């Protein structure tokens, strides 16, 4: 690739690294935020949930907007919004201001992330160049996601507000570089019938309700959860009816007939969901049961950040040698092995005992994340790359929400007392959740390999 192409790729990688690190480092700062703003536990979870609602609820709209309104325009516009509201979160002195800032920041990421990925998939030619670019891009996102715990711990040790201010400084630098390097594109082709407002409203409403149901499931009654899920299904049904009749649908339903696309998105959901569930459980183990500090916890989990090195170096070679599906299946299988290695965790485990599981997890994440990203956008027409990117980002975000909600419910349901052993038993039960998720993901990916084998023969 030319120097300018590498410069463009680094700008877009910086944006996805910023989005990944913003998601993962917030968990470390929550205790400090609660102490200063006087938030209850139920209110505190909205610092994370608001971001998930904004991101998960609007990311498909963001992908479609990139296709219809211009990828460069969407990327730059929402990067500015990200800067402004991340800074507002750092200046917040009231809980509601912080929650609002997190929601809008999530919306900004929902428009920015699919625009960035679709810029890559439409700028770099299909084949080795695009694969390399997507793998480097995915490695940057995975690295930000993994290293966020370390960075969050270090920043929270100074002041929790730097968890918001540091992304502002980074995003401002990315914005300046993006203005120079992101290429101007031809004016988007106008679609007859205009923008699908009804489809946008029903789909976004259904996704918001689904996120609410998943996030709030551990804290509300079964009837409330069932009612929310019923409302979600009703809105999805209305959405399908609207899309069938729309001249310019938000989501072309035919794209969902692609088995490889569906399989890649299911694998992405299970990969990130299992990782978030594991990370949540390990943080509770280290900080609440073992009494480790935020910095110590972040440094311990930094081992899994090896994926930031392997994803842009080892993974491209393996993909060229064995193909996307095999590498992704191997990555999910390694993730399952990592969770299995951590399952017998004890009350007195030291860092050396945890190290093999964390190393294997880092390798597994590096092998699965990039190939799943390629598979989810491979073979999709240029004018629908934003939509495919939005579907993938939706899978990642909803996977995180589902993983956190399920593992929290399992831990609470299996903790029968306040003794260290009772707490440990609950955490061990929670570790089964990421293990099951990774196994299902690996099986789904391997099933795709078996289906392709007869055709290849």
CSV table of C-alpha atoms in Angstrom, one decimal:
chain,number,residue,atom,x,y,z
A,1,UNK,CA,0.0,0.0,0.0
A,2,UNK,CA,1.1,3.6,-0.6
A,3,UNK,CA,2.1,5.9,2.2
A,4,UNK,CA,-1.2,7.8,2.0
A,5,UNK,CA,-3.1,4.5,2.1
A,6,UNK,CA,-1.3,3.6,5.3
A,7,UNK,CA,-2.0,7.0,6.7
A,8,UNK,CA,-5.7,6.6,6.0
A,9,UNK,CA,-5.7,3.2,7.6
A,10,UNK,CA,-3.9,4.5,10.7
A,11,UNK,CA,-6.5,7.3,11.1
A,12,UNK,CA,-9.4,4.8,10.9
A,13,UNK,CA,-7.6,2.4,13.2
A,14,UNK,CA,-7.2,5.2,15.7
A,15,UNK,CA,-11.0,5.8,15.6
A,16,UNK,CA,-11.8,2.1,16.2
A,17,UNK,CA,-9.1,1.9,18.9
A,18,UNK,CA,-10.7,4.9,20.6
A,19,UNK,CA,-14.1,3.3,20.5
A,20,UNK,CA,-12.8,0.0,21.9
A,21,UNK,CA,-10.8,1.6,24.7
A,22,UNK,CA,-13.8,3.8,25.6
A,23,UNK,CA,-16.0,0.8,26.1
A,24,UNK,CA,-13.7,-1.4,28.2
A,25,UNK,CA,-12.0,1.2,30.5
A,26,UNK,CA,-15.2,2.6,31.9
A,27,UNK,CA,-15.7,-0.5,34.2
A,28,UNK,CA,-12.6,0.2,36.2
A,29,UNK,CA,-13.6,3.8,36.9
A,30,UNK,CA,-17.2,3.1,38.1
A,31,UNK,CA,-16.3,2.9,41.9
A,32,UNK,CA,-14.6,6.3,41.8
A,33,UNK,CA,-17.5,7.8,39.8
A,34,UNK,CA,-20.0,6.5,42.4
A,35,UNK,CA,-18.0,7.9,45.3
A,36,UNK,CA,-17.9,11.4,43.9
A,37,UNK,CA,-21.4,11.7,42.4
A,38,UNK,CA,-23.2,9.7,45.1
A,39,UNK,CA,-24.8,7.3,42.7
A,40,UNK,CA,-26.6,4.2,43.8
A,41,UNK,CA,-25.7,0.8,42.4
A,42,UNK,CA,-28.8,0.8,40.2
A,43,UNK,CA,-28.1,4.3,38.9
A,44,UNK,CA,-24.4,3.5,38.4
A,45,UNK,CA,-25.1,0.7,35.9
A,46,UNK,CA,-26.6,3.3,33.5
A,47,UNK,CA,-23.1,4.8,33.0
A,48,UNK,CA,-22.4,1.7,31.0
A,49,UNK,CA,-26.0,0.8,29.9
A,50,UNK,CA,-26.6,4.3,28.4
A,51,UNK,CA,-23.6,3.8,26.1
A,52,UNK,CA,-24.9,0.3,25.1
A,53,UNK,CA,-28.3,1.7,24.4
A,54,UNK,CA,-27.0,4.5,22.2
A,55,UNK,CA,-24.6,2.3,20.4
A,56,UNK,CA,-26.8,-0.8,20.0
A,57,UNK,CA,-29.9,1.1,19.2
A,58,UNK,CA,-28.5,3.3,16.4
A,59,UNK,CA,-25.7,1.4,14.8
A,60,UNK,CA,-27.7,-0.1,11.9
A,61,UNK,CA,-29.1,3.4,11.2
A,62,UNK,CA,-25.5,4.6,11.3
A,63,UNK,CA,-24.5,2.0,8.7
A,64,UNK,CA,-27.3,2.9,6.4
A,65,UNK,CA,-26.6,6.6,6.8
A,66,UNK,CA,-23.0,6.0,5.7
A,67,UNK,CA,-24.3,4.5,2.5
A,68,UNK,CA,-27.0,7.1,1.8
A,69,UNK,CA,-25.4,10.3,3.1
A,70,UNK,CA,-21.7,9.8,2.6
A,71,UNK,CA,-19.1,7.8,4.6
A,72,UNK,CA,-16.7,10.7,5.0
A,73,UNK,CA,-19.4,13.1,6.1
A,74,UNK,CA,-20.8,10.7,8.7
A,75,UNK,CA,-17.3,9.8,10.0
A,76,UNK,CA,-16.2,13.4,10.5
A,77,UNK,CA,-19.5,14.7,11.8
A,78,UNK,CA,-20.0,12.0,14.5
A,79,UNK,CA,-16.3,12.1,15.5
A,80,UNK,CA,-16.9,15.8,16.4
A,81,UNK,CA,-20.0,14.8,18.4
A,82,UNK,CA,-17.9,12.1,20.1
A,83,UNK,CA,-15.3,14.7,21.2
A,84,UNK,CA,-17.9,17.1,22.5
A,85,UNK,CA,-20.0,14.7,24.6
A,86,UNK,CA,-17.0,12.7,25.9
A,87,UNK,CA,-15.7,16.0,27.2
A,88,UNK,CA,-19.1,16.8,28.7
A,89,UNK,CA,-19.0,13.5,30.6
A,90,UNK,CA,-15.7,14.5,32.1
A,91,UNK,CA,-17.1,17.8,33.3
A,92,UNK,CA,-20.4,16.3,34.7
A,93,UNK,CA,-21.2,17.2,38.3
A,94,UNK,CA,-24.7,15.5,38.2
A,95,UNK,CA,-25.4,11.9,37.5
A,96,UNK,CA,-28.1,12.6,34.9
A,97,UNK,CA,-25.6,14.7,32.9
A,98,UNK,CA,-23.1,11.9,32.9
A,99,UNK,CA,-25.7,9.4,31.8
A,100,UNK,CA,-26.9,11.6,29.0
A,101,UNK,CA,-23.3,12.3,27.8
A,102,UNK,CA,-22.7,8.5,27.7
A,103,UNK,CA,-25.9,7.9,25.7
A,104,UNK,CA,-25.0,10.5,23.0
A,105,UNK,CA,-21.4,9.3,22.9
A,106,UNK,CA,-22.7,5.8,22.2
A,107,UNK,CA,-24.9,7.2,19.4
A,108,UNK,CA,-21.8,9.0,18.0
A,109,UNK,CA,-19.9,5.7,18.0
A,110,UNK,CA,-22.8,4.0,16.3
A,111,UNK,CA,-22.6,6.3,13.3
A,112,UNK,CA,-18.8,6.6,13.3
A,113,UNK,CA,-17.8,2.9,13.5
A,114,UNK,CA,-19.7,1.5,10.5
A,115,UNK,CA,-18.7,4.6,8.4
A,116,UNK,CA,-15.0,3.9,9.2
A,117,UNK,CA,-15.2,0.2,8.3
A,118,UNK,CA,-17.1,0.9,5.1
A,119,UNK,CA,-14.5,3.5,4.1
A,120,UNK,CA,-11.9,0.7,4.3
A,121,UNK,CA,-13.9,-1.9,2.4
A,122,UNK,CA,-14.7,0.6,-0.4
A,123,UNK,CA,-11.3,2.2,-0.6
A,124,UNK,CA,-9.1,-0.9,-0.7
A,125,UNK,CA,-9.5,-3.4,-3.5
A,126,UNK,CA,-11.0,-6.7,-2.7
A,127,UNK,CA,-8.3,-9.4,-2.1
A,128,UNK,CA,-5.1,-9.3,-0.1
A,129,UNK,CA,-5.0,-5.5,0.2
A,130,UNK,CA,-8.5,-5.3,1.7
A,131,UNK,CA,-7.9,-8.3,3.9
A,132,UNK,CA,-4.7,-6.8,5.3
A,133,UNK,CA,-6.4,-3.5,5.9
A,134,UNK,CA,-9.4,-5.1,7.6
A,135,UNK,CA,-7.2,-7.3,9.8
A,136,UNK,CA,-5.1,-4.3,10.9
A,137,UNK,CA,-8.3,-2.3,11.6
A,138,UNK,CA,-9.8,-5.2,13.5
A,139,UNK,CA,-6.5,-5.6,15.5
A,140,UNK,CA,-6.7,-2.0,16.5
A,141,UNK,CA,-10.2,-2.4,17.8
A,142,UNK,CA,-9.4,-5.6,19.6
A,143,UNK,CA,-6.3,-4.0,21.1
A,144,UNK,CA,-8.2,-1.0,22.3
A,145,UNK,CA,-10.8,-3.3,23.8
A,146,UNK,CA,-8.2,-5.4,25.6
A,147,UNK,CA,-5.9,-2.6,26.8
A,148,UNK,CA,-8.8,-0.4,28.0
A,149,UNK,CA,-8.8,-2.1,31.4
A,150,UNK,CA,-5.1,-1.1,31.9
A,151,UNK,CA,-5.6,2.4,30.7
A,152,UNK,CA,-8.8,2.8,32.7
A,153,UNK,CA,-7.0,1.6,35.8
A,154,UNK,CA,-4.1,4.0,35.4
A,155,UNK,CA,-6.4,7.0,34.6
A,156,UNK,CA,-8.8,6.3,37.4
A,157,UNK,CA,-5.9,6.2,39.8
A,158,UNK,CA,-5.3,9.8,39.0
A,159,UNK,CA,-8.9,11.0,38.6
A,160,UNK,CA,-11.9,9.3,37.0
A,161,UNK,CA,-12.5,12.3,34.9
A,162,UNK,CA,-9.4,11.5,32.8
A,163,UNK,CA,-11.3,8.4,31.6
A,164,UNK,CA,-13.3,11.0,29.6
A,165,UNK,CA,-10.7,13.6,28.9
A,166,UNK,CA,-8.1,11.3,27.5
A,167,UNK,CA,-10.4,10.1,24.6
A,168,UNK,CA,-11.2,13.8,23.9
A,169,UNK,CA,-7.5,14.5,23.3
A,170,UNK,CA,-7.0,11.4,21.1
A,171,UNK,CA,-10.2,12.1,19.1
A,172,UNK,CA,-9.2,15.7,18.4
A,173,UNK,CA,-5.9,14.5,17.0
A,174,UNK,CA,-7.7,11.8,14.9
A,175,UNK,CA,-10.1,14.5,13.6
A,176,UNK,CA,-7.3,16.7,12.3
A,177,UNK,CA,-5.7,13.8,10.5
A,178,UNK,CA,-9.0,12.6,9.1
A,179,UNK,CA,-9.7,15.9,7.5
A,180,UNK,CA,-6.5,15.6,5.6
A,181,UNK,CA,-6.5,11.9,4.8
A,182,UNK,CA,-10.0,10.5,4.4
A,183,UNK,CA,-10.8,10.8,0.7
A,184,UNK,CA,-13.7,12.8,-0.6
A,185,UNK,CA,-16.2,10.5,-2.3
A,186,UNK,CA,-18.6,10.9,-5.2
A,187,UNK,CA,-22.0,12.3,-4.2
A,188,UNK,CA,-24.1,9.4,-2.9
A,189,UNK,CA,-26.7,8.2,-5.4
A,190,UNK,CA,-30.1,9.4,-4.4
A,191,UNK,CA,-32.5,6.5,-3.8
A,192,UNK,CA,-36.1,7.0,-5.0
A,193,UNK,CA,-38.5,7.2,-2.1
A,194,UNK,CA,-36.2,9.0,0.3
A,195,UNK,CA,-35.0,7.9,3.6
A,196,UNK,CA,-36.9,5.1,5.4
A,197,UNK,CA,-38.1,7.0,8.5
A,198,UNK,CA,-40.7,4.4,9.5
A,199,UNK,CA,-38.2,1.5,9.2
A,200,UNK,CA,-35.7,3.5,11.2
A,201,UNK,CA,-38.1,4.3,14.0
A,202,UNK,CA,-39.4,0.7,14.4
A,203,UNK,CA,-36.0,-1.0,14.1
A,204,UNK,CA,-34.3,1.4,16.5
A,205,UNK,CA,-37.2,1.1,18.9
A,206,UNK,CA,-37.0,-2.7,18.8
A,207,UNK,CA,-33.3,-2.7,19.3
A,208,UNK,CA,-33.6,-0.2,22.2
A,209,UNK,CA,-36.2,-2.4,23.9
A,210,UNK,CA,-34.1,-5.5,23.4
A,211,UNK,CA,-31.0,-3.9,25.0
A,212,UNK,CA,-33.2,-2.7,27.9
A,213,UNK,CA,-34.6,-6.2,28.4
A,214,UNK,CA,-31.1,-7.7,28.4
A,215,UNK,CA,-29.5,-5.1,30.6
A,216,UNK,CA,-32.3,-4.9,33.1
A,217,UNK,CA,-33.1,-8.7,33.3
A,218,UNK,CA,-31.0,-9.4,36.4
A,219,UNK,CA,-32.8,-6.5,38.3
A,220,UNK,CA,-36.5,-6.8,37.4
A,221,UNK,CA,-39.1,-9.5,37.6
A,222,UNK,CA,-39.6,-12.2,35.0
A,223,UNK,CA,-43.0,-10.7,33.8
A,224,UNK,CA,-41.4,-7.4,33.2
A,225,UNK,CA,-38.6,-9.0,31.1
A,226,UNK,CA,-41.1,-11.1,29.2
A,227,UNK,CA,-43.3,-8.1,28.5
A,228,UNK,CA,-40.3,-6.1,27.2
A,229,UNK,CA,-39.2,-9.0,24.9
A,230,UNK,CA,-42.8,-9.2,23.6
A,231,UNK,CA,-42.8,-5.5,22.8
A,232,UNK,CA,-39.4,-6.1,21.0
A,233,UNK,CA,-40.8,-8.9,18.9
A,234,UNK,CA,-43.9,-6.8,18.0
A,235,UNK,CA,-41.7,-3.9,16.8
A,236,UNK,CA,-39.5,-6.3,14.8
A,237,UNK,CA,-42.6,-7.7,13.2
A,238,UNK,CA,-43.8,-4.2,12.3
A,239,UNK,CA,-40.3,-3.4,11.0
A,240,UNK,CA,-40.4,-6.4,8.6
A,241,UNK,CA,-43.8,-5.3,7.2
A,242,UNK,CA,-42.5,-1.8,6.7
A,243,UNK,CA,-39.3,-3.0,4.9
A,244,UNK,CA,-41.3,-5.2,2.6
A,245,UNK,CA,-43.3,-2.2,1.4
A,246,UNK,CA,-40.6,0.4,1.5
A,247,UNK,CA,-39.2,1.7,-1.8
A,248,UNK,CA,-35.9,2.5,-0.1
A,249,UNK,CA,-35.6,0.1,2.9
A,250,UNK,CA,-33.3,0.8,5.8
A,251,UNK,CA,-32.3,-2.9,5.7
A,252,UNK,CA,-32.7,-4.9,2.5
A,253,UNK,CA,-34.1,-8.1,3.9
A,254,UNK,CA,-32.5,-10.2,1.2
A,255,UNK,CA,-29.0,-9.5,2.7
A,256,UNK,CA,-30.1,-11.7,5.6
A,257,UNK,CA,-30.4,-14.7,3.3
A,258,UNK,CA,-26.6,-14.9,3.2
A,259,UNK,CA,-25.6,-17.9,5.4
A,260,UNK,CA,-21.9,-16.8,5.7
A,261,UNK,CA,-23.0,-13.3,6.8
A,262,UNK,CA,-25.4,-14.7,9.4
A,263,UNK,CA,-22.8,-17.2,10.6
A,264,UNK,CA,-20.1,-14.5,10.9
A,265,UNK,CA,-22.4,-12.2,12.8
A,266,UNK,CA,-23.4,-15.0,15.2
A,267,UNK,CA,-19.8,-15.8,15.8
A,268,UNK,CA,-19.0,-12.1,16.5
A,269,UNK,CA,-21.8,-11.9,19.0
A,270,UNK,CA,-20.7,-15.0,20.8
A,271,UNK,CA,-17.0,-14.0,20.7
A,272,UNK,CA,-17.5,-10.6,22.3
A,273,UNK,CA,-20.3,-11.7,24.6
A,274,UNK,CA,-18.2,-14.5,26.1
A,275,UNK,CA,-15.2,-12.2,26.4
A,276,UNK,CA,-17.2,-9.5,28.2
A,277,UNK,CA,-18.7,-12.1,30.5
A,278,UNK,CA,-15.2,-13.4,31.3
A,279,UNK,CA,-13.8,-10.0,31.9
A,280,UNK,CA,-16.7,-9.0,34.2
A,281,UNK,CA,-16.2,-12.2,36.3
A,282,UNK,CA,-12.5,-11.8,36.6
A,283,UNK,CA,-12.7,-8.2,37.7
A,284,UNK,CA,-15.2,-9.2,40.4
A,285,UNK,CA,-12.8,-12.0,41.5
A,286,UNK,CA,-9.7,-9.8,41.6
A,287,UNK,CA,-11.2,-6.7,43.1
A,288,UNK,CA,-14.0,-7.8,45.4
A,289,UNK,CA,-12.8,-11.3,46.4
A,290,UNK,CA,-9.0,-10.8,46.3
A,291,UNK,CA,-8.8,-7.1,47.1
A,292,UNK,CA,-6.7,-6.1,44.1
A,293,UNK,CA,-6.6,-2.4,43.1
A,294,UNK,CA,-7.8,-1.1,39.8
A,295,UNK,CA,-4.2,-0.7,38.5
A,296,UNK,CA,-3.3,-4.3,39.6
A,297,UNK,CA,-6.4,-5.6,37.9
A,298,UNK,CA,-5.7,-3.8,34.7
A,299,UNK,CA,-2.1,-4.9,34.5
A,300,UNK,CA,-3.1,-8.5,35.1
A,301,UNK,CA,-5.6,-8.4,32.3
A,302,UNK,CA,-3.1,-6.6,30.0
A,303,UNK,CA,-1.7,-10.1,29.1
A,304,UNK,CA,-4.8,-10.7,27.0
A,305,UNK,CA,-3.9,-7.5,25.1
A,306,UNK,CA,-1.3,-9.7,23.2
A,307,UNK,CA,-4.0,-9.7,20.5
A,308,UNK,CA,-3.0,-6.1,19.6
A,309,UNK,CA,0.3,-7.5,18.4
A,310,UNK,CA,-0.8,-10.8,16.9
A,311,UNK,CA,-3.9,-9.5,15.0
A,312,UNK,CA,-2.0,-7.4,12.5
A,313,UNK,CA,1.0,-9.7,12.2
A,314,UNK,CA,0.2,-13.4,12.7
A,315,UNK,CA,-3.5,-13.4,11.8
A,316,UNK,CA,-3.1,-12.1,8.2
A,317,UNK,CA,-0.5,-14.9,7.5
A,318,UNK,CA,-2.8,-17.5,8.9
A,319,UNK,CA,-5.8,-16.2,6.9
A,320,UNK,CA,-3.9,-16.3,3.6
A,321,UNK,CA,-2.7,-19.8,4.4
A,322,UNK,CA,-5.9,-21.4,5.8
A,323,UNK,CA,-8.8,-19.0,5.1
A,324,UNK,CA,-11.1,-16.9,7.2
A,325,UNK,CA,-13.4,-19.6,8.5
A,326,UNK,CA,-10.7,-22.0,9.7
A,327,UNK,CA,-8.8,-19.3,11.5
A,328,UNK,CA,-12.0,-17.9,13.1
A,329,UNK,CA,-13.1,-21.4,14.3
A,330,UNK,CA,-9.6,-22.0,15.7
A,331,UNK,CA,-9.7,-18.6,17.6
A,332,UNK,CA,-13.1,-19.4,19.1
A,333,UNK,CA,-11.9,-22.9,20.1
A,334,UNK,CA,-8.8,-21.4,21.8
A,335,UNK,CA,-11.1,-18.9,23.6
A,336,UNK,CA,-13.1,-21.9,25.0
A,337,UNK,CA,-9.9,-23.5,26.1
A,338,UNK,CA,-8.9,-20.3,27.9
A,339,UNK,CA,-12.2,-20.2,29.8
A,340,UNK,CA,-11.8,-23.9,30.7
A,341,UNK,CA,-8.4,-23.3,32.1
A,342,UNK,CA,-9.7,-20.5,34.4
A,343,UNK,CA,-12.7,-22.5,35.5
A,344,UNK,CA,-11.0,-24.2,38.6
A,345,UNK,CA,-9.9,-20.8,40.0
A,346,UNK,CA,-9.3,-20.9,43.7
A,347,UNK,CA,-9.3,-18.5,46.7
A,348,UNK,CA,-5.5,-18.2,46.6
A,349,UNK,CA,-4.7,-18.2,42.9
A,350,UNK,CA,-1.7,-16.0,42.0
A,351,UNK,CA,-1.0,-14.3,38.8
A,352,UNK,CA,1.2,-17.2,37.5
A,353,UNK,CA,-1.8,-19.6,37.9
A,354,UNK,CA,-4.0,-17.2,35.8
A,355,UNK,CA,-1.3,-16.5,33.1
A,356,UNK,CA,-1.9,-19.5,30.8
A,357,UNK,CA,-5.6,-18.8,30.5
A,358,UNK,CA,-5.0,-15.1,29.8
A,359,UNK,CA,-2.4,-15.8,27.2
A,360,UNK,CA,-4.5,-18.4,25.4
A,361,UNK,CA,-7.4,-16.0,25.4
A,362,UNK,CA,-5.4,-13.2,23.8
A,363,UNK,CA,-4.3,-15.5,21.0
A,364,UNK,CA,-7.8,-16.8,20.5
A,365,UNK,CA,-9.3,-13.3,20.3
A,366,UNK,CA,-6.6,-12.2,17.8
A,367,UNK,CA,-7.4,-15.2,15.6
A,368,UNK,CA,-11.2,-14.8,15.7
A,369,UNK,CA,-11.9,-11.1,15.7
A,370,UNK,CA,-10.3,-10.1,12.3
A,371,UNK,CA,-11.5,-13.1,10.2
A,372,UNK,CA,-15.0,-12.7,11.5
A,373,UNK,CA,-14.9,-9.0,10.5
A,374,UNK,CA,-13.8,-10.0,7.0
A,375,UNK,CA,-16.4,-12.7,6.6
A,376,UNK,CA,-19.2,-10.3,7.7
A,377,UNK,CA,-18.4,-7.9,4.8
A,378,UNK,CA,-17.0,-10.2,2.2
A,379,UNK,CA,-19.0,-10.5,-1.0
A,380,UNK,CA,-21.3,-7.6,-0.1
A,381,UNK,CA,-21.8,-4.9,-2.8
A,382,UNK,CA,-20.1,-1.6,-2.2
A,383,UNK,CA,-23.4,0.3,-1.8
A,384,UNK,CA,-24.3,-2.0,1.1
A,385,UNK,CA,-21.0,-2.1,2.9
A,386,UNK,CA,-22.2,0.4,5.4
A,387,UNK,CA,-25.2,-1.8,6.2
A,388,UNK,CA,-23.0,-4.9,6.5
A,389,UNK,CA,-20.7,-3.0,8.8
A,390,UNK,CA,-23.6,-1.9,10.9
A,391,UNK,CA,-24.9,-5.4,11.2
A,392,UNK,CA,-21.5,-6.6,12.4
A,393,UNK,CA,-21.1,-3.7,14.9
A,394,UNK,CA,-24.6,-4.5,16.2
A,395,UNK,CA,-23.6,-8.1,16.8
A,396,UNK,CA,-20.5,-7.0,18.7
A,397,UNK,CA,-22.4,-4.5,20.9
A,398,UNK,CA,-25.4,-6.7,21.5
A,399,UNK,CA,-23.1,-9.6,22.3
A,400,UNK,CA,-21.5,-7.5,25.0
A,401,UNK,CA,-24.9,-6.6,26.5
A,402,UNK,CA,-26.1,-10.2,26.4
A,403,UNK,CA,-22.9,-11.6,27.9
A,404,UNK,CA,-22.9,-9.1,30.8
A,405,UNK,CA,-26.6,-9.6,31.6
A,406,UNK,CA,-26.5,-13.4,31.5
A,407,UNK,CA,-23.3,-13.7,33.5
A,408,UNK,CA,-24.5,-11.3,36.2
A,409,UNK,CA,-27.8,-13.2,36.6
A,410,UNK,CA,-25.9,-16.5,36.8
A,411,UNK,CA,-23.5,-15.2,39.5
A,412,UNK,CA,-26.3,-13.7,41.6
A,413,UNK,CA,-28.3,-16.9,41.3
A,414,UNK,CA,-25.5,-19.1,42.4
A,415,UNK,CA,-24.0,-17.0,45.3
A,416,UNK,CA,-25.5,-18.5,48.4
A,417,UNK,CA,-24.0,-16.2,51.1
A,418,UNK,CA,-21.3,-13.7,51.9
A,419,UNK,CA,-18.5,-16.1,52.7
A,420,UNK,CA,-15.4,-16.1,50.4
A,421,UNK,CA,-16.2,-19.7,49.4
A,422,UNK,CA,-19.8,-18.8,48.6
A,423,UNK,CA,-18.7,-15.8,46.5
A,424,UNK,CA,-16.2,-18.0,44.7
A,425,UNK,CA,-18.8,-20.6,43.9
A,426,UNK,CA,-21.0,-17.9,42.3
A,427,UNK,CA,-18.1,-16.7,40.2
A,428,UNK,CA,-17.2,-20.2,39.1
A,429,UNK,CA,-20.8,-20.6,37.9
A,430,UNK,CA,-20.5,-17.4,36.0
A,431,UNK,CA,-17.3,-18.7,34.2
A,432,UNK,CA,-19.5,-21.4,32.6
A,433,UNK,CA,-21.3,-18.6,30.6
A,434,UNK,CA,-18.3,-17.5,28.5
A,435,UNK,CA,-17.2,-21.2,28.1
A,436,UNK,CA,-20.6,-22.2,26.6
A,437,UNK,CA,-20.7,-19.1,24.4
A,438,UNK,CA,-17.2,-19.8,22.9
A,439,UNK,CA,-18.0,-23.4,22.3
A,440,UNK,CA,-21.3,-22.6,20.5
A,441,UNK,CA,-19.4,-20.0,18.4
A,442,UNK,CA,-16.7,-22.5,17.4
A,443,UNK,CA,-19.3,-25.1,16.5
A,444,UNK,CA,-21.3,-22.7,14.3
A,445,UNK,CA,-18.1,-21.6,12.5
A,446,UNK,CA,-17.0,-25.2,12.0
A,447,UNK,CA,-20.5,-26.1,10.7
A,448,UNK,CA,-19.9,-23.6,7.9
A,449,UNK,CA,-16.7,-25.4,7.0
A,450,UNK,CA,-18.5,-28.7,6.7
A,451,UNK,CA,-21.2,-27.3,4.4
A,452,UNK,CA,-18.6,-25.9,2.0
A,453,UNK,CA,-16.6,-29.1,1.8
A,454,UNK,CA,-18.9,-30.9,-0.7
A,455,UNK,CA,-19.0,-27.9,-3.0
A,456,UNK,CA,-15.2,-27.6,-3.0
A,457,UNK,CA,-14.9,-31.3,-3.8
